[in-house]
Coordinates of C-alpha atoms in Angstrom, one line a residue:
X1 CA 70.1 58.1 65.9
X2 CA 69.7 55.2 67.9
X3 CA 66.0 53.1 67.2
X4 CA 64.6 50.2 69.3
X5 CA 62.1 48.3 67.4
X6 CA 59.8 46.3 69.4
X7 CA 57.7 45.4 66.1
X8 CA 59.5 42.9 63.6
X9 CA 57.2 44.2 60.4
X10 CA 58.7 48.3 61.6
X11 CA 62.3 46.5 62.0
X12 CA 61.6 45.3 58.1
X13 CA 60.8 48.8 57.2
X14 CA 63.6 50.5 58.8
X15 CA 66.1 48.3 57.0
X16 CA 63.9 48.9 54.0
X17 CA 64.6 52.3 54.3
X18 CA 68.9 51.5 54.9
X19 CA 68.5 52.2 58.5
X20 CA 69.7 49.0 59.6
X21 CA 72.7 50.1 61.4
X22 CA 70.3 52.8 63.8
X23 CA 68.4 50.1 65.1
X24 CA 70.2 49.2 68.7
X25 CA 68.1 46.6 69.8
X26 CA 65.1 44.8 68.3
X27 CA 62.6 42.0 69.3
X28 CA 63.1 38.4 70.5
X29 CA 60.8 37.9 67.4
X30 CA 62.7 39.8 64.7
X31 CA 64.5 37.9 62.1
X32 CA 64.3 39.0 59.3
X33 CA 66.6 40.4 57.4
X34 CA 69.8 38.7 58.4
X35 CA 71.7 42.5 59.1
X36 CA 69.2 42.1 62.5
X37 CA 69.7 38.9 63.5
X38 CA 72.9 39.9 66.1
X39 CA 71.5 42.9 67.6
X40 CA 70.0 42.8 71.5
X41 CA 67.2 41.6 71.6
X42 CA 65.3 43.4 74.5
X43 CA 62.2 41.5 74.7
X44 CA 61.4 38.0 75.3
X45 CA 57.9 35.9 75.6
X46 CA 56.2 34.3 78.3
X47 CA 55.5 31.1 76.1
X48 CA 58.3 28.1 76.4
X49 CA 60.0 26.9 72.9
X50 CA 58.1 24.6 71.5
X51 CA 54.7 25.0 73.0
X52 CA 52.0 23.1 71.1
X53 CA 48.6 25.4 69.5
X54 CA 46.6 23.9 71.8
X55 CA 48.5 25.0 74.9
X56 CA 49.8 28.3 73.2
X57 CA 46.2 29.2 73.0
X58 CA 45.3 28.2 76.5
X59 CA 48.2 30.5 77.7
X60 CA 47.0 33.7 76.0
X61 CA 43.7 33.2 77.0
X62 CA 44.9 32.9 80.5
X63 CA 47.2 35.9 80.6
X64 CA 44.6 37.9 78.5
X65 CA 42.0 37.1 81.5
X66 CA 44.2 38.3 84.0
X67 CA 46.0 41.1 82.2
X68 CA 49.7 39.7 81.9
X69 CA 51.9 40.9 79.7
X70 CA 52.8 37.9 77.1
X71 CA 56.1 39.8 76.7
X72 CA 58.8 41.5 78.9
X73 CA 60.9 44.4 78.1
X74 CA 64.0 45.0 79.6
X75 CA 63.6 48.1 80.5
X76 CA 67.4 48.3 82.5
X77 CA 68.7 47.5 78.9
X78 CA 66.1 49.7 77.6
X79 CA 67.7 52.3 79.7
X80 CA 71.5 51.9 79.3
X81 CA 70.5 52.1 75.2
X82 CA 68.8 55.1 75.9
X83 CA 67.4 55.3 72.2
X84 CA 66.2 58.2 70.2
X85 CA 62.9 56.6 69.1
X86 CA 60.9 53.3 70.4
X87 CA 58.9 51.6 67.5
X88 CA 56.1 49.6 69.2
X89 CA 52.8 48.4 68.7
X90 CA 49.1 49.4 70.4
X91 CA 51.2 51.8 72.5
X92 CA 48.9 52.1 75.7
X93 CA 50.0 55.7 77.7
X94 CA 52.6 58.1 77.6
X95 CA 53.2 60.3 80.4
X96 CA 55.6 62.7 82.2
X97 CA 57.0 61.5 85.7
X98 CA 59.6 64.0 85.9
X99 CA 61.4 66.8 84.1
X100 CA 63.5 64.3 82.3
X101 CA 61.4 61.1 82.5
X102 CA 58.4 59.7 81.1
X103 CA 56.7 56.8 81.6
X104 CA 55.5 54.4 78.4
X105 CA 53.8 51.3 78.5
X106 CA 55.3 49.0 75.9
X107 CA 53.8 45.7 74.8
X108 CA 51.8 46.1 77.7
X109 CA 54.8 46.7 80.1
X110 CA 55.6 50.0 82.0
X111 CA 58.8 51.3 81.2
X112 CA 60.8 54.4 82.4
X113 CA 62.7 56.2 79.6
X114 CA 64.2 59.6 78.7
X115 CA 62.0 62.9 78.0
X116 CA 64.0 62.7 75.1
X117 CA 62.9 59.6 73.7
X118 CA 60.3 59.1 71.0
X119 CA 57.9 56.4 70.9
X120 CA 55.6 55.9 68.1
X121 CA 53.1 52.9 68.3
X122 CA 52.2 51.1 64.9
X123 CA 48.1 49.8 64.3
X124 CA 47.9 49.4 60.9
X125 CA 45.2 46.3 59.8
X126 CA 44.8 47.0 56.6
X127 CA 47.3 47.5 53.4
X128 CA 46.3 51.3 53.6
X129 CA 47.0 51.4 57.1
X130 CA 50.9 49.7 56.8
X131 CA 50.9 52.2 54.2
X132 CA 50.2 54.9 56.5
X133 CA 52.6 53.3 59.3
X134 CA 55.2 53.4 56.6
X135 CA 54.6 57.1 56.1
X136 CA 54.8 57.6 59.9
X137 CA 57.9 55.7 60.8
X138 CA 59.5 58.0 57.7
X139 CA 58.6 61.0 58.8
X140 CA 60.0 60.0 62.4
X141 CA 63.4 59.0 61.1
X142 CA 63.6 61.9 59.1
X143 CA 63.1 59.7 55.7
X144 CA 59.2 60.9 54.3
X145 CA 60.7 60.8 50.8
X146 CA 62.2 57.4 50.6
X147 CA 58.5 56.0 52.4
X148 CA 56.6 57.4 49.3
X149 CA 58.2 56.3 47.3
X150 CA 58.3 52.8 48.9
X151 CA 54.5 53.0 49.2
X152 CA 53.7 54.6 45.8
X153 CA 56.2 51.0 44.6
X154 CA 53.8 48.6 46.9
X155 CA 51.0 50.7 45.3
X156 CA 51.9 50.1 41.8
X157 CA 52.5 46.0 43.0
X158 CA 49.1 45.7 44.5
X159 CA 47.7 46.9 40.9
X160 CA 49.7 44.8 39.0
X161 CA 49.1 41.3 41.0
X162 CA 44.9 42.5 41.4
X163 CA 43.9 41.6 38.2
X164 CA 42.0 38.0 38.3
X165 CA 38.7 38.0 40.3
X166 CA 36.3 35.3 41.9
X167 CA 38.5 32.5 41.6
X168 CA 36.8 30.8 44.0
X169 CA 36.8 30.6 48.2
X170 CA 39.5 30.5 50.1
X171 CA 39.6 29.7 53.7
X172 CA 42.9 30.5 55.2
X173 CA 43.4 29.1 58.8
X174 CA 45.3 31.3 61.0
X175 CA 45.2 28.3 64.1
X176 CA 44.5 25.2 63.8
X177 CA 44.1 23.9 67.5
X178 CA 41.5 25.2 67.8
X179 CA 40.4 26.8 64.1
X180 CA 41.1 30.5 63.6
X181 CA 39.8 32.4 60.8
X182 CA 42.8 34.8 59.5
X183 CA 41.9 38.7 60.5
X184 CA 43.3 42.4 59.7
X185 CA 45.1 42.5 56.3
X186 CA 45.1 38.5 55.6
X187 CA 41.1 38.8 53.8
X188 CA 42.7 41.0 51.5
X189 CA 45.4 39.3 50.7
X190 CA 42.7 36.8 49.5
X191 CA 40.8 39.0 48.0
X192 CA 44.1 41.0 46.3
X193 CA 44.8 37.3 44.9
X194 CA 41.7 36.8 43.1
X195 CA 39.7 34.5 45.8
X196 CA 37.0 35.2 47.9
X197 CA 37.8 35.3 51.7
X198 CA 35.2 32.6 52.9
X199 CA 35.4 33.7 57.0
X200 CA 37.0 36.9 57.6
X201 CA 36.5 40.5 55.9
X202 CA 39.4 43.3 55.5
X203 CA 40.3 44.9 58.8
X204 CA 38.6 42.0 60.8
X205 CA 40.1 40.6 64.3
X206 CA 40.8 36.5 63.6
X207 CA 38.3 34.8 65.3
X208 CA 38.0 31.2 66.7
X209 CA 35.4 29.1 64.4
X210 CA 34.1 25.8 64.8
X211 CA 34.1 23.1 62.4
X212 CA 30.5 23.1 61.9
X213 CA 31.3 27.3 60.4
X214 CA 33.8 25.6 58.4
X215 CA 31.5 23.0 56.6
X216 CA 29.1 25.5 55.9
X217 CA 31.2 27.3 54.0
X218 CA 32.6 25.0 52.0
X219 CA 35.6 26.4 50.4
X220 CA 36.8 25.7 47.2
X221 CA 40.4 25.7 49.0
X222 CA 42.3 26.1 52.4
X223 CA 45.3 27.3 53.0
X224 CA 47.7 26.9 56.4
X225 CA 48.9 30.0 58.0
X226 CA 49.1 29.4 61.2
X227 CA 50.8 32.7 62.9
X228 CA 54.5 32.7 63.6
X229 CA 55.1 29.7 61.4
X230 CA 57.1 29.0 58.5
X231 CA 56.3 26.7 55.5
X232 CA 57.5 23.3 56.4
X233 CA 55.8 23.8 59.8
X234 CA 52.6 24.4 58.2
X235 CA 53.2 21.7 55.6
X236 CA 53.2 19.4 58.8
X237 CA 50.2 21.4 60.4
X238 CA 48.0 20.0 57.5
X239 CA 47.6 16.5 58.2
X240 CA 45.9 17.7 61.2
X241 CA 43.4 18.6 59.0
X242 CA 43.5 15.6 56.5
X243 CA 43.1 13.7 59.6
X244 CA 39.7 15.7 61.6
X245 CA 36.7 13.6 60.6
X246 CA 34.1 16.7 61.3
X247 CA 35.9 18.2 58.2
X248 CA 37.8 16.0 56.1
X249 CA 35.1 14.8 53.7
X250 CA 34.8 18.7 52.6
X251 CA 36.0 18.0 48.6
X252 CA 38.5 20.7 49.5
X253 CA 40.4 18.2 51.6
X254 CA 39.5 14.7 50.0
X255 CA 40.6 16.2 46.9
X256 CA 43.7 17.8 48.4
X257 CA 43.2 21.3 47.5
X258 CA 45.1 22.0 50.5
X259 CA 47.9 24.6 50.7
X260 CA 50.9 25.8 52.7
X261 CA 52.8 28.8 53.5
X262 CA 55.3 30.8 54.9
X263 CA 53.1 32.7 57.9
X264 CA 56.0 34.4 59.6
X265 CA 57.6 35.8 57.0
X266 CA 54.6 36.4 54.0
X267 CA 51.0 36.8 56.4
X268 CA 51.9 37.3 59.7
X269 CA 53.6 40.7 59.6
X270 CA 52.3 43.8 58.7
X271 CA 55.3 44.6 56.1
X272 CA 55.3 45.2 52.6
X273 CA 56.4 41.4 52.1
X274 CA 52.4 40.9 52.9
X275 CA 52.4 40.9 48.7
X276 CA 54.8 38.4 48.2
X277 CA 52.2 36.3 50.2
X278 CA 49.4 37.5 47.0
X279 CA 52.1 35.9 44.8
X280 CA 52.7 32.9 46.6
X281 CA 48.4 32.3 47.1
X282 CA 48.6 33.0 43.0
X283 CA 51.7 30.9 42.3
X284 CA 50.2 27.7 44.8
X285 CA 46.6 27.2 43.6
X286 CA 46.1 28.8 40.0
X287 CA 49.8 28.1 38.9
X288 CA 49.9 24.9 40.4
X289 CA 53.1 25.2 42.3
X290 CA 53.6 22.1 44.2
X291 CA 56.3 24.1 46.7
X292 CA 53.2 24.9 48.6
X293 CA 50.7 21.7 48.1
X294 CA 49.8 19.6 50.9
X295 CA 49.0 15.7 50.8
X296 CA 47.3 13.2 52.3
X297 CA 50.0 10.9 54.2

């Protein structure tokens, strides 16, 4: 079988499942784990390297306005692959063209592919729902047993990290230039770690906020997750914060109950590693773990 993943959380889950040597190509963003990190990758972004959030979020909004793609496929590599089954996200149409062609738009770009291919388009927002994309990416690969029982395992994790309640708010920041609120599964992370998700309910879009939404509700703490990034990124990310005078005298910040994290790899993705991102919330601000705690420079 040969598997294009244009999804890095259903290129997690396929090695997850010891598939890694099926997957032909992958995404630009899949990197994780490190048997991916050499195959094609047969997408690639319209944002440059090293963008700042401020101009990353002017460019989306731009290409979301005037319906551009913020990826491209290469659909001639696409072609010479010629895979069994396409793993994508918010798949858009499917349609015959021909006999032995279809047509599938993929990360919002059209692509010509093989009658025989099999394209299955992942939505889940919600730990059910990566449950249930789990379920479906087994059944497609022809391994429904091994998904149970990797799903009744998450299960049986979510239960046994779920146990402490109202530890207090917790306003995770998906963006910081301009504030996001974090969306889809990222309020119940909060909420699986014992917090209370001050802006942002399970299975919500992220949203932009102002500052004046964030002193009203006053969190006990904030944490950084800004999408895509890892933890020393967001570590640096914080004195952005420390620094805005509409918000820094919130006792949150002045008395730096401020927190980091891993985004890409724990928050970002809808994988199964979403619970590792419970522990690290319950490891940073009720163990104390000063891997993750941000100061004041």
């Amino acid at each position: 079988m040969k598997i294009v993943s244009l999804l890095p959380a259903a290129t997690e889950i396929l090695c997850d499942m010891g598939l890694a040597e099926y997957i032909s190509a992958v995404s630009h963003e899949c990197d994780y784990p490190s048997a991916v990190k050499n195959k094609i990758k047969i997408t690639s972004s319209i944002i440059p390297n090293n963008t700042n959030q401020n101009a990353i979020n002017k460019l989306v909004k731009e290409a979301v306005k005037n319906n551009i793609p913020l990826y491209a496929v290469d659909n001639e590599q696409l072609n010479t692959i010629n895979p069994d089954l396409i793993i994508t996200q918010g798949l858009c149409d499917v349609c015959s063209i021909s006999e032995d062609k279809i047509q599938a738009t993929l990360k919002n770009n059209l692509c010509t592919l093989s009658s025989s291919t099999e394209v299955i388009s992942l939505n889940g927002i919600t730990f059910e729902e990566i449950c249930q994309d789990i379920l479906a990416i087994g059944k497609a690969v022809k391994k429904e047993e091994i998904a149970r029982k990797m799903i009744k395992e998450a299960i049986l994790t979510k239960y046994k990290i779920t146990k402490e309640k109202n530890r207090g708010s917790l306003l995770l920041l998906e963006w910081i230039d301009p504030y996001f609120s974090a969306g889809h599964w990222i309020p119940e992370q909060i909420e699986m770690a014992g917090f209370i998700s001050s802006i942002g309910k399970k299975g919500e879009k992220s949203k932009q906020i102002s500052a004046e939404e964030i002193i009203k509700k006053n969190p006990d703490y904030i944490g950084l997750i800004c999408c895509g990034y890892n933890l020393e990124e967001n570590i640096l990310f914080s004195q952005k914060i420390f620094q805005d005078e509409r918000i820094n005298h919130l006792s949150a910040i002045k008395e730096e109950r401020v927190f980091a994290f891993d985004s890409n790899s724990y928050f970002s993705r809808p994988s199964l590693r979403i619970l590792e991102g419970v522990k690290q919330l319950k490891k940073a601000i009720l163990q104390n773990d000063r891997s993750f705690h941000c100061k004041r420079l």
